[in-house]
Short mmCIF file of C-alpha atoms and ligand atoms in Angstrom, two decimals:
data_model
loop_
_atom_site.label_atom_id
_atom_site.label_comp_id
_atom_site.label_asym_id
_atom_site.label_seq_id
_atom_site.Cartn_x
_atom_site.Cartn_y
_atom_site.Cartn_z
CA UNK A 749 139.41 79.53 79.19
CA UNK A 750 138.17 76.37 80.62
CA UNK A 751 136.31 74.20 78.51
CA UNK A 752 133.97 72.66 81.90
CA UNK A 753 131.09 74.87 83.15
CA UNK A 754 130.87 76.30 86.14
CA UNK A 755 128.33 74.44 87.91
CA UNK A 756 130.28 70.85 86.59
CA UNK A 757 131.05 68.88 89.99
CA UNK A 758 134.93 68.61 88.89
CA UNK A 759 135.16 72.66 89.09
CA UNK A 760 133.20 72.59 92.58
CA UNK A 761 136.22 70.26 93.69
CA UNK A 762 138.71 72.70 92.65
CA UNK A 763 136.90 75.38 94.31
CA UNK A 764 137.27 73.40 97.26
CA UNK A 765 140.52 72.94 97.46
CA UNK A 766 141.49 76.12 96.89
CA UNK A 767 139.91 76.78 100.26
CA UNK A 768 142.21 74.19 101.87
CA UNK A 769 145.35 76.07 99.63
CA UNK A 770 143.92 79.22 101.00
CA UNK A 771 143.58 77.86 104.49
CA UNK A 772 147.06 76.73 104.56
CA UNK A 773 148.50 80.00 103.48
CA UNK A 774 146.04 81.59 106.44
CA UNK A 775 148.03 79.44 108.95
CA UNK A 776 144.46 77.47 109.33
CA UNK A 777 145.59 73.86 107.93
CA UNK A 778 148.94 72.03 108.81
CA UNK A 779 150.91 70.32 105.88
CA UNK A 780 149.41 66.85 106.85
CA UNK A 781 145.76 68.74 106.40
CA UNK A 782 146.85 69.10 102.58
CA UNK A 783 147.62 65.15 102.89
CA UNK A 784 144.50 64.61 104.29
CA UNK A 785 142.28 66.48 101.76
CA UNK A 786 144.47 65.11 98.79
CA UNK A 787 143.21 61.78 100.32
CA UNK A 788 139.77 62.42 100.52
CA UNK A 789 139.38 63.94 97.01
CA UNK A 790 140.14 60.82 95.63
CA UNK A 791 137.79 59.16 97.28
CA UNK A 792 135.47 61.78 96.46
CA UNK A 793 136.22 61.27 92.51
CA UNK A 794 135.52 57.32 92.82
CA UNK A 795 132.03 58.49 94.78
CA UNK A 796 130.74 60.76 91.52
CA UNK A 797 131.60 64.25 93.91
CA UNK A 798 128.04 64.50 94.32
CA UNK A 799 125.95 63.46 97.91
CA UNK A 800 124.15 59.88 96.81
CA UNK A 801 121.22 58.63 98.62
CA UNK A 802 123.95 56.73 101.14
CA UNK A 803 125.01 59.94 102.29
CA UNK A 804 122.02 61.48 102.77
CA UNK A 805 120.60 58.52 105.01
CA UNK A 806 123.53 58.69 107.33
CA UNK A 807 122.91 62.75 107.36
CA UNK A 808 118.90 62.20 108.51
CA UNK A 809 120.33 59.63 111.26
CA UNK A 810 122.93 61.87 112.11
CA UNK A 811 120.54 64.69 112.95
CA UNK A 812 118.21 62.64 114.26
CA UNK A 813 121.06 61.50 117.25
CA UNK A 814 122.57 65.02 117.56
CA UNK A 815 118.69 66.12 118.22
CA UNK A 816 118.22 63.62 120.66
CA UNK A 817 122.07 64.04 122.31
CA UNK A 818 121.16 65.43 125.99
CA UNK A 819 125.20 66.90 125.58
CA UNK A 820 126.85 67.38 121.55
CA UNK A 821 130.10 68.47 120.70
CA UNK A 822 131.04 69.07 117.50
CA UNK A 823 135.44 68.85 117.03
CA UNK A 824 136.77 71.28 114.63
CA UNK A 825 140.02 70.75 113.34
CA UNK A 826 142.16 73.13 110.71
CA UNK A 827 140.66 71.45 107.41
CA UNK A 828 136.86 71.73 108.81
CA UNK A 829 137.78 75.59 110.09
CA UNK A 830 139.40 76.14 106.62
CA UNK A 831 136.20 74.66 104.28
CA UNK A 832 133.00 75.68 106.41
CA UNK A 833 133.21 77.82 109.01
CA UNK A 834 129.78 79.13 108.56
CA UNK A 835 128.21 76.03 108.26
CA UNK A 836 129.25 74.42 111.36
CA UNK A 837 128.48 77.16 113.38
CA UNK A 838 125.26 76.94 112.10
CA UNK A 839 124.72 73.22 112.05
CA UNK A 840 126.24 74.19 116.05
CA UNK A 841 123.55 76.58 116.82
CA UNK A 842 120.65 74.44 115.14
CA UNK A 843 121.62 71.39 117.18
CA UNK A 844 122.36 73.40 120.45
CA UNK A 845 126.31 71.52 119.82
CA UNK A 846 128.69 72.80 121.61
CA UNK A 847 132.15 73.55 119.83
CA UNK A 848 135.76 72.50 120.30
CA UNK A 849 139.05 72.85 118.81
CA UNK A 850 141.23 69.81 118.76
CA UNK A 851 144.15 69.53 116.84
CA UNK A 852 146.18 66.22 115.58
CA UNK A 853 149.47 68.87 115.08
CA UNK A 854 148.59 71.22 118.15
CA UNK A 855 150.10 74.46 117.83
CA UNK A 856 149.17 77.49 119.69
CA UNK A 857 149.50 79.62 117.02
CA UNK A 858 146.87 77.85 114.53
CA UNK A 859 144.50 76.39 117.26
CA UNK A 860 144.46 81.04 117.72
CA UNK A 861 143.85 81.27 113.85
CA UNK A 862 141.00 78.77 113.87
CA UNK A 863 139.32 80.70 117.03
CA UNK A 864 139.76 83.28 115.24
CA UNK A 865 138.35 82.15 111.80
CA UNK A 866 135.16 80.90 113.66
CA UNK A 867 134.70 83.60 115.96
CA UNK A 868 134.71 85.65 112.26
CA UNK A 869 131.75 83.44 111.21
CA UNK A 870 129.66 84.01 114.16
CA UNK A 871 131.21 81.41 116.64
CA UNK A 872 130.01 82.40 120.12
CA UNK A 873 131.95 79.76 122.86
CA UNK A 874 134.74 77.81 121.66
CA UNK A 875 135.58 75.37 123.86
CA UNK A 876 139.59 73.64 123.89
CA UNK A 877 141.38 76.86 124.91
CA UNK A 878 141.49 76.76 128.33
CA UNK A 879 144.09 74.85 129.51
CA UNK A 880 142.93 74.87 133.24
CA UNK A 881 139.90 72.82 131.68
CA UNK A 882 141.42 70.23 130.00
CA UNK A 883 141.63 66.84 130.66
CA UNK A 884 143.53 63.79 129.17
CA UNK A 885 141.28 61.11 127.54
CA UNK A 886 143.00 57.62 127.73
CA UNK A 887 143.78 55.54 124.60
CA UNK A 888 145.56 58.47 122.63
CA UNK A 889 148.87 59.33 121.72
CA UNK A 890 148.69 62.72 120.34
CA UNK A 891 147.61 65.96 121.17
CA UNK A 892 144.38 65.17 120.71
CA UNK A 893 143.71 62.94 123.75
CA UNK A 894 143.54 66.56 125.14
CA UNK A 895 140.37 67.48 125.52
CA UNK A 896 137.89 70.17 127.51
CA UNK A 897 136.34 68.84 130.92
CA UNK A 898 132.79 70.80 129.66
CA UNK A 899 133.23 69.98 125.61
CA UNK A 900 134.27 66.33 124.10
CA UNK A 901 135.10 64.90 127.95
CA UNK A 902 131.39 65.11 128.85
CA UNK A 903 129.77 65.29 125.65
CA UNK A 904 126.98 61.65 125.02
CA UNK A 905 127.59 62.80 120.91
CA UNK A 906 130.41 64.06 119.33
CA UNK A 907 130.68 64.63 115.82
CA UNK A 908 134.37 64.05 114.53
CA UNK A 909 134.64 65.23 110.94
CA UNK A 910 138.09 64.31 108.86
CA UNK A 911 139.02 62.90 111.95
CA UNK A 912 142.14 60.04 112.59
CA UNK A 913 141.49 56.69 113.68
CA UNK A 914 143.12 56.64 116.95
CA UNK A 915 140.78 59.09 118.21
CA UNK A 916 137.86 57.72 116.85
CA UNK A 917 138.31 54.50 118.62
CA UNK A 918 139.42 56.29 122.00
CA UNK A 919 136.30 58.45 121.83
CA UNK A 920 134.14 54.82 121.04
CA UNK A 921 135.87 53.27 124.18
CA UNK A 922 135.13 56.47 126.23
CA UNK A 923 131.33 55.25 125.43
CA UNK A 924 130.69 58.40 123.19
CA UNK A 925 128.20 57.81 120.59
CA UNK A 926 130.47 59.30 117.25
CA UNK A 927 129.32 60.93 114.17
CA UNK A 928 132.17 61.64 111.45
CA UNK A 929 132.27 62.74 107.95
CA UNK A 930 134.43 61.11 106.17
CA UNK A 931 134.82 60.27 102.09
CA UNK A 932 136.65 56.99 102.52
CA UNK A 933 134.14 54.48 103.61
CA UNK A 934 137.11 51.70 104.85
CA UNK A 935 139.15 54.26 107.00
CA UNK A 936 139.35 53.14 110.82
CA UNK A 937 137.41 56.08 111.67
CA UNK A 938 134.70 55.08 109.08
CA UNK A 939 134.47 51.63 110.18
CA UNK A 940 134.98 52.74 114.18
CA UNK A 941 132.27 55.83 114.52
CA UNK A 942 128.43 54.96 114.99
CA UNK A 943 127.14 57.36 111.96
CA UNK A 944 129.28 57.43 109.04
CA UNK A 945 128.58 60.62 106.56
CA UNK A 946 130.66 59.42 103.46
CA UNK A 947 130.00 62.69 101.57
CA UNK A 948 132.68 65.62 101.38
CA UNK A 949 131.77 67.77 104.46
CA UNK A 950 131.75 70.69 102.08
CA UNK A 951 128.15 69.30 100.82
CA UNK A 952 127.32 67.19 103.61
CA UNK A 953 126.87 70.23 105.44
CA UNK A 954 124.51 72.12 103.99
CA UNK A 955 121.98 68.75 103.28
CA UNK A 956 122.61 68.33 107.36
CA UNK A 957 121.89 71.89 107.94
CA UNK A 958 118.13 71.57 106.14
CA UNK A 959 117.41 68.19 107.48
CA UNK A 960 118.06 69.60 110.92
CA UNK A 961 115.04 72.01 110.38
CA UNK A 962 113.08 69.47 109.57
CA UNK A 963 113.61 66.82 112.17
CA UNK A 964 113.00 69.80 114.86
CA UNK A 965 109.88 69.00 114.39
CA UNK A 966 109.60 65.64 115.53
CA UNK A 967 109.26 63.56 118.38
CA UNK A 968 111.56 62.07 120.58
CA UNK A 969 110.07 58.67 119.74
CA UNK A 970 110.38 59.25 115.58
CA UNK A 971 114.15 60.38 115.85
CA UNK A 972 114.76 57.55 117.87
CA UNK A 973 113.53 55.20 114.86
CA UNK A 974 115.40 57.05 112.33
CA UNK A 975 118.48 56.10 114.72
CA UNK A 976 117.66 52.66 114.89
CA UNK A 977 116.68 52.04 111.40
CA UNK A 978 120.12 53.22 110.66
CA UNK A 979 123.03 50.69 110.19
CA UNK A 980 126.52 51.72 109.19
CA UNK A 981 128.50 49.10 108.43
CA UNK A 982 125.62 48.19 105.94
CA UNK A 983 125.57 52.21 104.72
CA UNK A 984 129.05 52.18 104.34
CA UNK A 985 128.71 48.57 102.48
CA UNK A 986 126.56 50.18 99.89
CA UNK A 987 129.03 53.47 99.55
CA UNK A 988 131.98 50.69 98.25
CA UNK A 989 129.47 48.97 95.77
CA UNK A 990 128.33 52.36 94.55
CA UNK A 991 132.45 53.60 94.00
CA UNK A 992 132.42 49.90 92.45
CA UNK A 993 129.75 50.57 90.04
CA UNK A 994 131.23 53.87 89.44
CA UNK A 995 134.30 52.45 88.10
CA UNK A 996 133.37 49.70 86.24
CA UNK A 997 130.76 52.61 83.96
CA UNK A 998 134.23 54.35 83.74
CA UNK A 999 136.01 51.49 82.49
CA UNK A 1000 133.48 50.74 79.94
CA UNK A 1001 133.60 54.52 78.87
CA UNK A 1002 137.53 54.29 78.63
P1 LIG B 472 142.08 56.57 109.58
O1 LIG B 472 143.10 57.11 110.52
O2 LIG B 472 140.66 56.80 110.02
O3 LIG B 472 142.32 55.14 109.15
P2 LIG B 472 143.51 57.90 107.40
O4 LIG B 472 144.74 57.73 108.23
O5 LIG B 472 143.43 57.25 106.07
O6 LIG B 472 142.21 57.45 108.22
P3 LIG B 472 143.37 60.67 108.17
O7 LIG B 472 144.26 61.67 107.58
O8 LIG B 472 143.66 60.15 109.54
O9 LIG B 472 143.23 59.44 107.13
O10 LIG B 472 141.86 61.21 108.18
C1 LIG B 472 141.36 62.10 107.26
C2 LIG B 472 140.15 61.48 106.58
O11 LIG B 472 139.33 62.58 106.12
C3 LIG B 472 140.49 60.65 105.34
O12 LIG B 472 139.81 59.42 105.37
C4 LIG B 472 139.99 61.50 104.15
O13 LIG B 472 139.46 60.70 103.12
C5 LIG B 472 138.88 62.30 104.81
N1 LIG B 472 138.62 63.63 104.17
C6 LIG B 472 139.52 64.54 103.71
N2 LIG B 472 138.92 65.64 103.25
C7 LIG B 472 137.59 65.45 103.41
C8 LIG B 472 136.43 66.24 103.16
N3 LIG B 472 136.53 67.45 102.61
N4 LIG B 472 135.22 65.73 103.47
C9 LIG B 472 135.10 64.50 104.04
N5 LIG B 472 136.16 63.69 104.32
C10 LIG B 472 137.39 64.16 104.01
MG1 LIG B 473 144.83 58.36 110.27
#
């Protein structure tokens, strides 16, 4: 018997990635997806696994831009289908996002398991399965330049969580204003998108999901403060002096 209670942020981690272990077995998440989320929970150990204040400005200014988006996409990918299914739909409904699937490692048959995963969750359209609709964006290599002609392709916001650099530039130079989650605060796509949420989308989520409710409430003019009060190279600034004061307590403890 484990020795660490339940509720103890180190057990939550494990929790979560047995979803991604469960989510690869499902056919959900590609072997680089495993890569990806081995990445990010070490990031998310030097952060304290627990949504600081950092985070939860860059969720309010998030919601305050996907509020005031005229067209938002959200992008799911195999690791996002695999973690929160739920959430995202409901962050997507909240919002009035539209979602997309877009996969790094397309294959037909996952790109039909994560449909299928989010149609289970109460996914309505899901946009990126039509080929006739898709369109190449310029600036990618990948699969992912692919993209739907009524989703990402026309979309003013798009929200990119656990997303590669490439793209995140591409979608920048394609004048999208982007919104990622993502727990390492000096990736490209960190440094690239307008609204960095350094959090682990797993809790991110849920903070975005009440935050929405309240900011549906407001003004134009208020959300458009929040926006501009909002600067993310500074945000992401103070995420790598809180992991620094994180590990020098650690090294004192040690
Ligand atoms: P970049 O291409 O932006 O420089 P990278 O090549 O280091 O980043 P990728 O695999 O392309 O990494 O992108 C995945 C990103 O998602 C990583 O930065 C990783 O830390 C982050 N990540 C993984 N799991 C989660 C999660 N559950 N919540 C938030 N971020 C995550
Ligand atoms: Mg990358």
């Amino acid at each position: 018997m484990s020795l660490i209670p339940k509720s103890h942020p180190r057990v939550k981690s494990l929790l979560i990635r047995k979803k991604l272990v469960d989510g690869f077995d499902n056919g959900l998440v590609a072997k680089e997806g495993l890569l990806a989320q081995g990445r990010g929970e070490a990031f998310d150990y030097l952060l304290g696994e627990k949504t600081g204040k950092n985070a939860k400005f860059a969720i309010r200014a998030a919601v305050a831009q996907l509020h005031l988006a005229k067209m938002p996409v959200i992008s799911i990918n195999g690791n996002v289908a695999a973690l929160c299914p739920k959430q995202i739909i409901k962050l997507s409904k909240q919002t009035k996002a539209k979602l997309e699937v877009n996969l790094f490692y397309t294959n037909e048959k996952r790109k039909n398991a994560i449909i299928k995963t989010l149609k289970n969750n109460g996914g309505k359209e899901i946009l990126g399965t039509n080929s006739k609709n898709s369109i190449k964006l310029s600036g990618i290599d990948s699969a992912r330049r692919i993209v739907d002609k009524d989703g990402i392709f026309a979309a003013d916001v798009v929200v990119v969580p656990l997303e590669d650099g490439d793209r995140t530039i591409a979608l920048r130079k394609a004048g999208k204003i982007v919104i990622t989650f993502d727990l390492n605060p000096l990736s490209r796509t960190s440094q690239t998108a307008n609204i960095t949420i350094v959090d682990n989308i797993t809790r991110a989520i849920d903070v975005m999901i009440s935050e929405s409710k309240k900011l549906s409430k407001k003004n134009p003019k208020s959300l458009k403060k929040i926006v501009n009060d909002f600067n993310n190279k500074k945000n992401l600034t103070e995420n790598v002096i809180q992991i620094k004061n994180n590990l020098s307590r650690r090294a004192k403890i040690a």
